[in-house]
PDB file of C-alpha atoms in Angstrom:
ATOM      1  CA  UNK A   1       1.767  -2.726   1.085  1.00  0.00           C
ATOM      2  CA  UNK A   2       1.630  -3.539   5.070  1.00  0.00           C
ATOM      3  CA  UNK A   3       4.996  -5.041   4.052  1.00  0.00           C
ATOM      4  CA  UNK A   4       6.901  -2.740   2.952  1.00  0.00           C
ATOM      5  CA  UNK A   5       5.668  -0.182   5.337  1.00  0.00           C
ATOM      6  CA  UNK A   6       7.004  -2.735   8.066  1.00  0.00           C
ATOM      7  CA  UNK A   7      10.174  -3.006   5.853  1.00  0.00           C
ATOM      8  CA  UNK A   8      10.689   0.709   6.038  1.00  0.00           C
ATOM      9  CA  UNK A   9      10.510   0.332  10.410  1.00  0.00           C
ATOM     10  CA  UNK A  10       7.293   1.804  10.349  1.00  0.00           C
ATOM     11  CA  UNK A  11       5.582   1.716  14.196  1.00  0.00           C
ATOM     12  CA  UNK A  12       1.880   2.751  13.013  1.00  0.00           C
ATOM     13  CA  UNK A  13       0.641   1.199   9.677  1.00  0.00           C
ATOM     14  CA  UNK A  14      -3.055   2.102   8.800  1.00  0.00           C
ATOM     15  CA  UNK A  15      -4.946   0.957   5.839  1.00  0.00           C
ATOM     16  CA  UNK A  16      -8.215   2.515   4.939  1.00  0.00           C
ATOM     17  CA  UNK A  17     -10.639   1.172   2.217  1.00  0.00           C
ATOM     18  CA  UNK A  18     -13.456   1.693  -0.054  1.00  0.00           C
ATOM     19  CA  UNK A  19     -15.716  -0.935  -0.401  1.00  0.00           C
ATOM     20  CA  UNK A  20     -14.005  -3.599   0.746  1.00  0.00           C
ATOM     21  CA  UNK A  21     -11.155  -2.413  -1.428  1.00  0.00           C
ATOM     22  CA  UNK A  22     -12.954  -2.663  -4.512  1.00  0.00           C
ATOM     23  CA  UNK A  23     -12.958   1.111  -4.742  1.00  0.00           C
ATOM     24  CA  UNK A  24      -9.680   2.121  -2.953  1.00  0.00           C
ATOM     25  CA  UNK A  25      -6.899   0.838  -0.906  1.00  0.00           C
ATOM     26  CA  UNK A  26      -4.624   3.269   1.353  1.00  0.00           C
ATOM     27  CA  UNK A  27      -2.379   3.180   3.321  1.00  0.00           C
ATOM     28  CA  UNK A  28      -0.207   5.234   5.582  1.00  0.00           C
ATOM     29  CA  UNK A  29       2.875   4.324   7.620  1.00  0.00           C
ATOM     30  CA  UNK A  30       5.531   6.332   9.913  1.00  0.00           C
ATOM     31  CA  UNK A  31       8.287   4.758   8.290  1.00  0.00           C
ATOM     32  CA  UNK A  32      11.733   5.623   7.463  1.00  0.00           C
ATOM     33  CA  UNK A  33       9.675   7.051   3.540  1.00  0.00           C
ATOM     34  CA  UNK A  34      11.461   6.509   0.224  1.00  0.00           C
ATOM     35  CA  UNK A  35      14.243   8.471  -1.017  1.00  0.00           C
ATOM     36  CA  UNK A  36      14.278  10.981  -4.140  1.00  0.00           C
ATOM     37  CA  UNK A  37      16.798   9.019  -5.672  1.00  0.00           C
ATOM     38  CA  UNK A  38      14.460   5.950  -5.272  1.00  0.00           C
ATOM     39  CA  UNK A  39      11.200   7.847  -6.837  1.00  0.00           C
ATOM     40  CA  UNK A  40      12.183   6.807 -10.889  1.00  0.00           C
ATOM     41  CA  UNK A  41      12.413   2.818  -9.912  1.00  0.00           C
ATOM     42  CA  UNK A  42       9.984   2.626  -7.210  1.00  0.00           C
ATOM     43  CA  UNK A  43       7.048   0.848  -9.068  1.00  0.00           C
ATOM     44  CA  UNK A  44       9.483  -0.198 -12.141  1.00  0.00           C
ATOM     45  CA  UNK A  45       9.415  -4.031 -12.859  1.00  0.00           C
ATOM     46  CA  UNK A  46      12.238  -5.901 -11.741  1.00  0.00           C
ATOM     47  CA  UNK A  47      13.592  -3.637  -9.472  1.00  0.00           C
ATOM     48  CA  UNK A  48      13.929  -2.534  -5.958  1.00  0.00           C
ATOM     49  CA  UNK A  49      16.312  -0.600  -3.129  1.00  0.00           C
ATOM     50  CA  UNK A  50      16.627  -3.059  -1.026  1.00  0.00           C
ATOM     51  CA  UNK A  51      19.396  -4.618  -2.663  1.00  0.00           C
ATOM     52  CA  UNK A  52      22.103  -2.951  -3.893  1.00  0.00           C
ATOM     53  CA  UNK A  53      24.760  -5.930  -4.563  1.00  0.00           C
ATOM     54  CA  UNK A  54      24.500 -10.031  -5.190  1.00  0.00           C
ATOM     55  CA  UNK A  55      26.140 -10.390  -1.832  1.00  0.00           C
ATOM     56  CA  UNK A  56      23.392  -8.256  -0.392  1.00  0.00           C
ATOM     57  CA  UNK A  57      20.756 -11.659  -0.879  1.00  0.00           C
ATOM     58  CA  UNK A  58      22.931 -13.310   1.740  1.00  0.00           C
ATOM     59  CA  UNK A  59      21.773 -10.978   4.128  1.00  0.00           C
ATOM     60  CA  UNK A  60      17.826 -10.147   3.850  1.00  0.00           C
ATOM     61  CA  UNK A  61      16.265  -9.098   6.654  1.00  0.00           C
ATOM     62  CA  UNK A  62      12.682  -7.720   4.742  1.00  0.00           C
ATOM     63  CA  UNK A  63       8.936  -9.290   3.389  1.00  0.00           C
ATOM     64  CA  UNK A  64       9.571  -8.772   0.060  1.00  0.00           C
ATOM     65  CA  UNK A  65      10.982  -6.639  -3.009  1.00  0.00           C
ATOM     66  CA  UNK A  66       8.911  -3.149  -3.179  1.00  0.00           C
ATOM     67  CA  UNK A  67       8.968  -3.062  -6.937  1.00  0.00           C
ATOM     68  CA  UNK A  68       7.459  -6.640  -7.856  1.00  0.00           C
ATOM     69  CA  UNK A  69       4.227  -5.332  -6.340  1.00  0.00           C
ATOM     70  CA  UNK A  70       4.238  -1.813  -6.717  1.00  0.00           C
ATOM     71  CA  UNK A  71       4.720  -2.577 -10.287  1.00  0.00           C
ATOM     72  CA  UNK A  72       1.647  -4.711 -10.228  1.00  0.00           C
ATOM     73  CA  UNK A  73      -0.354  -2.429  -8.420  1.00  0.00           C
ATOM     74  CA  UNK A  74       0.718   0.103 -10.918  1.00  0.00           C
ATOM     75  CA  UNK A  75       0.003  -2.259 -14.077  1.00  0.00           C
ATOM     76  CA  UNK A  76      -4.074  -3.105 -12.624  1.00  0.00           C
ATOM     77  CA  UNK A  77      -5.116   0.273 -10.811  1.00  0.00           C
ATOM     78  CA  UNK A  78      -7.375   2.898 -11.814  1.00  0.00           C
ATOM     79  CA  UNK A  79      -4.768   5.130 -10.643  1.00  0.00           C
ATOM     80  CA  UNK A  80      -1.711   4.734  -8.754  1.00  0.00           C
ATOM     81  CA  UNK A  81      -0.172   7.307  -5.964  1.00  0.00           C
ATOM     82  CA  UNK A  82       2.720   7.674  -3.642  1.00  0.00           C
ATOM     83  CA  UNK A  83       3.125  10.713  -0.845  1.00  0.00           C
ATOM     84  CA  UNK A  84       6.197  10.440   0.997  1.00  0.00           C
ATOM     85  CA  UNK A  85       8.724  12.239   3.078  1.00  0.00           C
ATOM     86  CA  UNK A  86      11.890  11.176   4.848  1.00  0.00           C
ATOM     87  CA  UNK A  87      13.370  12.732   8.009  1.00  0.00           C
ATOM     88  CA  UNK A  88      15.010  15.890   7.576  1.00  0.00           C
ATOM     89  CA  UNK A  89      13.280  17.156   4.231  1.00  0.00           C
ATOM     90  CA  UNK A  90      11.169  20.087   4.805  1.00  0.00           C
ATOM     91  CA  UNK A  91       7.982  18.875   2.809  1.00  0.00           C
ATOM     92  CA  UNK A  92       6.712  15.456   1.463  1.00  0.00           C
ATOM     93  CA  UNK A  93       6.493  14.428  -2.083  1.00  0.00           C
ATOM     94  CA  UNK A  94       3.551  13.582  -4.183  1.00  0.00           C
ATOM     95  CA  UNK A  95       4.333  10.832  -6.867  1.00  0.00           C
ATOM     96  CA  UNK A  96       2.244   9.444  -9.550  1.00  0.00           C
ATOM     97  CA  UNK A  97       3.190   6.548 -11.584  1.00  0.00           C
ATOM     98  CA  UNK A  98       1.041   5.162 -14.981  1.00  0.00           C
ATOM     99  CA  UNK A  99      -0.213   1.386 -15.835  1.00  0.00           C
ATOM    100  CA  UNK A 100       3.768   0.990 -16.968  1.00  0.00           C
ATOM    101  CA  UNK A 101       5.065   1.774 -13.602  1.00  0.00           C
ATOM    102  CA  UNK A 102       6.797   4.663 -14.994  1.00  0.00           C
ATOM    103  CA  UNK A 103       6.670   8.539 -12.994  1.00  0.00           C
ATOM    104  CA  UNK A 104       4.883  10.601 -14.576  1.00  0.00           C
ATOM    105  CA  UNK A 105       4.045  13.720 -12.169  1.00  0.00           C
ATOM    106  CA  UNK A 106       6.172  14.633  -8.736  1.00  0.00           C
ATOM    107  CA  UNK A 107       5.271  17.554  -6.370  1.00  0.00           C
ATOM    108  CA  UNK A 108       5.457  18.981  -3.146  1.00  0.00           C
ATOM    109  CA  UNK A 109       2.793  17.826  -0.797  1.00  0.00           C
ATOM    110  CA  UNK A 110       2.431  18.147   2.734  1.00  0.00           C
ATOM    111  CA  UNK A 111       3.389  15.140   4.746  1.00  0.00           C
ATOM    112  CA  UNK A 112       4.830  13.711   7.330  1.00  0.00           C
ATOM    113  CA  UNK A 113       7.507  11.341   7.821  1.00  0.00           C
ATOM    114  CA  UNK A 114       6.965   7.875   6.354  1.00  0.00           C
ATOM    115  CA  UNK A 115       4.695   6.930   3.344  1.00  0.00           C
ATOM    116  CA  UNK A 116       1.144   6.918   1.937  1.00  0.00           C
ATOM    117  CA  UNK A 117       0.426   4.827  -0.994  1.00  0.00           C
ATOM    118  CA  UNK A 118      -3.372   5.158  -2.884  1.00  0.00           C
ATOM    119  CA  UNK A 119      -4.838   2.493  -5.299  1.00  0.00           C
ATOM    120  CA  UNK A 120      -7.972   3.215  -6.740  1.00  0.00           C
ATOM    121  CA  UNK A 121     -10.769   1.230  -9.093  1.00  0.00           C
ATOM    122  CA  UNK A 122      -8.066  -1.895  -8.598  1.00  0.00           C
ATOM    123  CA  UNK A 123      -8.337  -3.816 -11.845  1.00  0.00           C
ATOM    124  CA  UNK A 124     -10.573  -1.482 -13.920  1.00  0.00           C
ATOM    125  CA  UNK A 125      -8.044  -1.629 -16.973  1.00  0.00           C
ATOM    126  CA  UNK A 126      -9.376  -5.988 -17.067  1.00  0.00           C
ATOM    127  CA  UNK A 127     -13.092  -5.357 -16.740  1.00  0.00           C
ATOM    128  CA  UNK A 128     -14.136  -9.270 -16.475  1.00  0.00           C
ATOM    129  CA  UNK A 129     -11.436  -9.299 -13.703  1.00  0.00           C
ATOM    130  CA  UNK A 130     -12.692  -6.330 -12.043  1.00  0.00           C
ATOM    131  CA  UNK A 131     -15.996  -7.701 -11.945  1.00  0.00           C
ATOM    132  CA  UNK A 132     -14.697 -10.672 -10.978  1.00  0.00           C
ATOM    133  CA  UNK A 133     -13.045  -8.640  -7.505  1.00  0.00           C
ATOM    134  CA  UNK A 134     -16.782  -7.192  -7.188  1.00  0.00           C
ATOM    135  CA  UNK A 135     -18.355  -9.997  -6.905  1.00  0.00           C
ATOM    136  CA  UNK A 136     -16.119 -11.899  -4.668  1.00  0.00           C
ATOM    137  CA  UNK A 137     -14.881  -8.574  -2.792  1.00  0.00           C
ATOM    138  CA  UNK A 138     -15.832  -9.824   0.483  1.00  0.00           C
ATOM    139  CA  UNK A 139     -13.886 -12.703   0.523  1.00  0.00           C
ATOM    140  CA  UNK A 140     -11.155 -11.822  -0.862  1.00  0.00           C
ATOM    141  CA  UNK A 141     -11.388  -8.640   2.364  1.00  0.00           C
ATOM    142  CA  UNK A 142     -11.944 -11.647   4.956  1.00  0.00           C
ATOM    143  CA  UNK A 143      -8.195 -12.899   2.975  1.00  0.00           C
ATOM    144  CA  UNK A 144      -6.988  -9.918   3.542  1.00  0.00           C
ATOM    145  CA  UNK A 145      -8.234  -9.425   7.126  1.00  0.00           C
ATOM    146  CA  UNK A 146      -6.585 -12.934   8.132  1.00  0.00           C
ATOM    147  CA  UNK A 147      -3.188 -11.773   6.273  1.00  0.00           C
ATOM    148  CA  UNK A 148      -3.307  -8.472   8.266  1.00  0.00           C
ATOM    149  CA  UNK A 149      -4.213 -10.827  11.910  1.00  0.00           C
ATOM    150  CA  UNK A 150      -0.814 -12.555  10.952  1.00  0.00           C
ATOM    151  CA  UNK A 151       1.496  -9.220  10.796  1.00  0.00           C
ATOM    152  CA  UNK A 152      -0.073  -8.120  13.982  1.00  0.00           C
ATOM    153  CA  UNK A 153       0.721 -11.904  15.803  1.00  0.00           C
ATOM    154  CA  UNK A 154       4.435 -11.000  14.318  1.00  0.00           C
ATOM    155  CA  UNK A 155       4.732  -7.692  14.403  1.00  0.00           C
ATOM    156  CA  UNK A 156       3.949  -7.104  17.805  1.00  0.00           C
ATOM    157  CA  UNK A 157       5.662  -3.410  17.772  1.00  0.00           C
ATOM    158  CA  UNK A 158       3.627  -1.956  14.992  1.00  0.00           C
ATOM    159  CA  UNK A 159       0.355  -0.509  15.463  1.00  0.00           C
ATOM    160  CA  UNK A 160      -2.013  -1.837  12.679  1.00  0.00           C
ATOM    161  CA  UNK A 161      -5.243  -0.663  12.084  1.00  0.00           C
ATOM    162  CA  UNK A 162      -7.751  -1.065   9.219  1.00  0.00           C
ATOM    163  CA  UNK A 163     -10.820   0.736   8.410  1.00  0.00           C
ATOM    164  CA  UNK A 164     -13.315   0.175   5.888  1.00  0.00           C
ATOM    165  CA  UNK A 165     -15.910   2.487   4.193  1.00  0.00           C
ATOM    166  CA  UNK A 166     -18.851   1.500   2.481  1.00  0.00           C
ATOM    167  CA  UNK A 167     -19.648   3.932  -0.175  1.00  0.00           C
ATOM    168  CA  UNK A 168     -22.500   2.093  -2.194  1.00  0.00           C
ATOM    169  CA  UNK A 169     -25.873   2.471  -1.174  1.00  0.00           C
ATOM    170  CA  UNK A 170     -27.622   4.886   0.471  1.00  0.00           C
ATOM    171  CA  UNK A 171     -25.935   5.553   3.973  1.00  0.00           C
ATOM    172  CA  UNK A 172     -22.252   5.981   3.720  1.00  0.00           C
ATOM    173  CA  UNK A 173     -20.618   4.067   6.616  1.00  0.00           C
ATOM    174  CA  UNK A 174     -16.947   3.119   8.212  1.00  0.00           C
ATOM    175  CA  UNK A 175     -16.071   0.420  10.281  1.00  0.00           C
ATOM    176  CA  UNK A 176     -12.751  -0.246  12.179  1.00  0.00           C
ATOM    177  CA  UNK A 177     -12.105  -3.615  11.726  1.00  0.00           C
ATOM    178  CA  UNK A 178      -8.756  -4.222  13.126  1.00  0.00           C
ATOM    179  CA  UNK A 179      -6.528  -1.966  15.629  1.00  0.00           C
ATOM    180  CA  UNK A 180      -3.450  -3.033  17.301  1.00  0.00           C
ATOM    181  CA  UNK A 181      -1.839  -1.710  20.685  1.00  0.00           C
ATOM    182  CA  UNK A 182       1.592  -1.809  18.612  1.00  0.00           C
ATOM    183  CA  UNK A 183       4.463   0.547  20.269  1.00  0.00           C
ATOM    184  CA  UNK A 184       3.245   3.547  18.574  1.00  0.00           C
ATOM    185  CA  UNK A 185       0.937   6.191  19.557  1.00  0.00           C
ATOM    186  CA  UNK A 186      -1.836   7.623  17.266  1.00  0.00           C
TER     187      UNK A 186
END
């Protein structure tokens, strides 16, 4: 998700989760957002906008192919959300998308320009892989901690930041675990 959100010349990128991710993954970026006529396809298999012609895979310039994981991330969440809005539109758009990757809702919602994509309960439709991510939820966050220390060493004008929240026990609690200088101001 940091990907595409540095794809779509994003300057702030900040992920927030829930028990080590085990509970929910956000995040939010100040990118360029995804157009309407992109909503349908978004998280459909197969597919993505950043190529609109053969000749086009002479010329990549991005991480990766938005729909291969949004498709995923559609196929083994809980539930699956987009909120976007590009410049120019008047008010953001609230997308949701089921296990198939297909939209099924899309409203106004107030946002501002760039993207916010929510994953929650990540694979609670496989319940021995879910408890699988439980159990080994730390390590795979320490993963994605070192992943997240790589964009920043390469993507030194983006402002990454990472928070987590610890939901289970008795004292809720957050903890910033990565911020950035980046180019952008929060």
């Amino acid at each position: 998700l940091a990907e595409n959100s540095i794809d779509a010349g994003a300057t702030k990128v900040e992920i927030k989760l829930r028990d080590h991710g085990v509970n929910g993954i956000e995040v939010t970026d100040n990118g360029s957002g995804i157009t309407p006529e992109n909503y349908v396809g978004l998280a459909a298999k197969y597919h993505t906008s950043k190529l609109s012609s053969f000749e086009d895979l002479k010329s990549v310039a991005s991480f990766g192919f938005r729909g291969e994981a949004l498709s995923s991330l559609c196929e083994l969440a809980g539930t699956f959300m987009v909120v976007t809005k590009c410049k120019g539109q008047a008010i953001g758009t609230r997308l949701t998308y089921d296990r198939a990757g297909k939209l099924v809702s899309q409203e106004p919602a107030p946002h501002g320009v760039g993207t916010t994509i929510s994953v929650t309960d990540l694979f609670s439709p496989l319940p021995v892989r879910r408890q699988e991510f439980i159990r080994t939820s730390k390590r795979q966050y320490a993963k994605m901690l070192r992943v997240l220390q790589a964009y920043a060493i390469v993507s030194t004008g983006v402002r990454l930041s990472c928070a987590n929240t610890n939901t289970t026990g008795k004292k809720v609690s957050r903890q910033q675990v990565l911020s950035t200088q980046g180019a952008a101001r929060m």
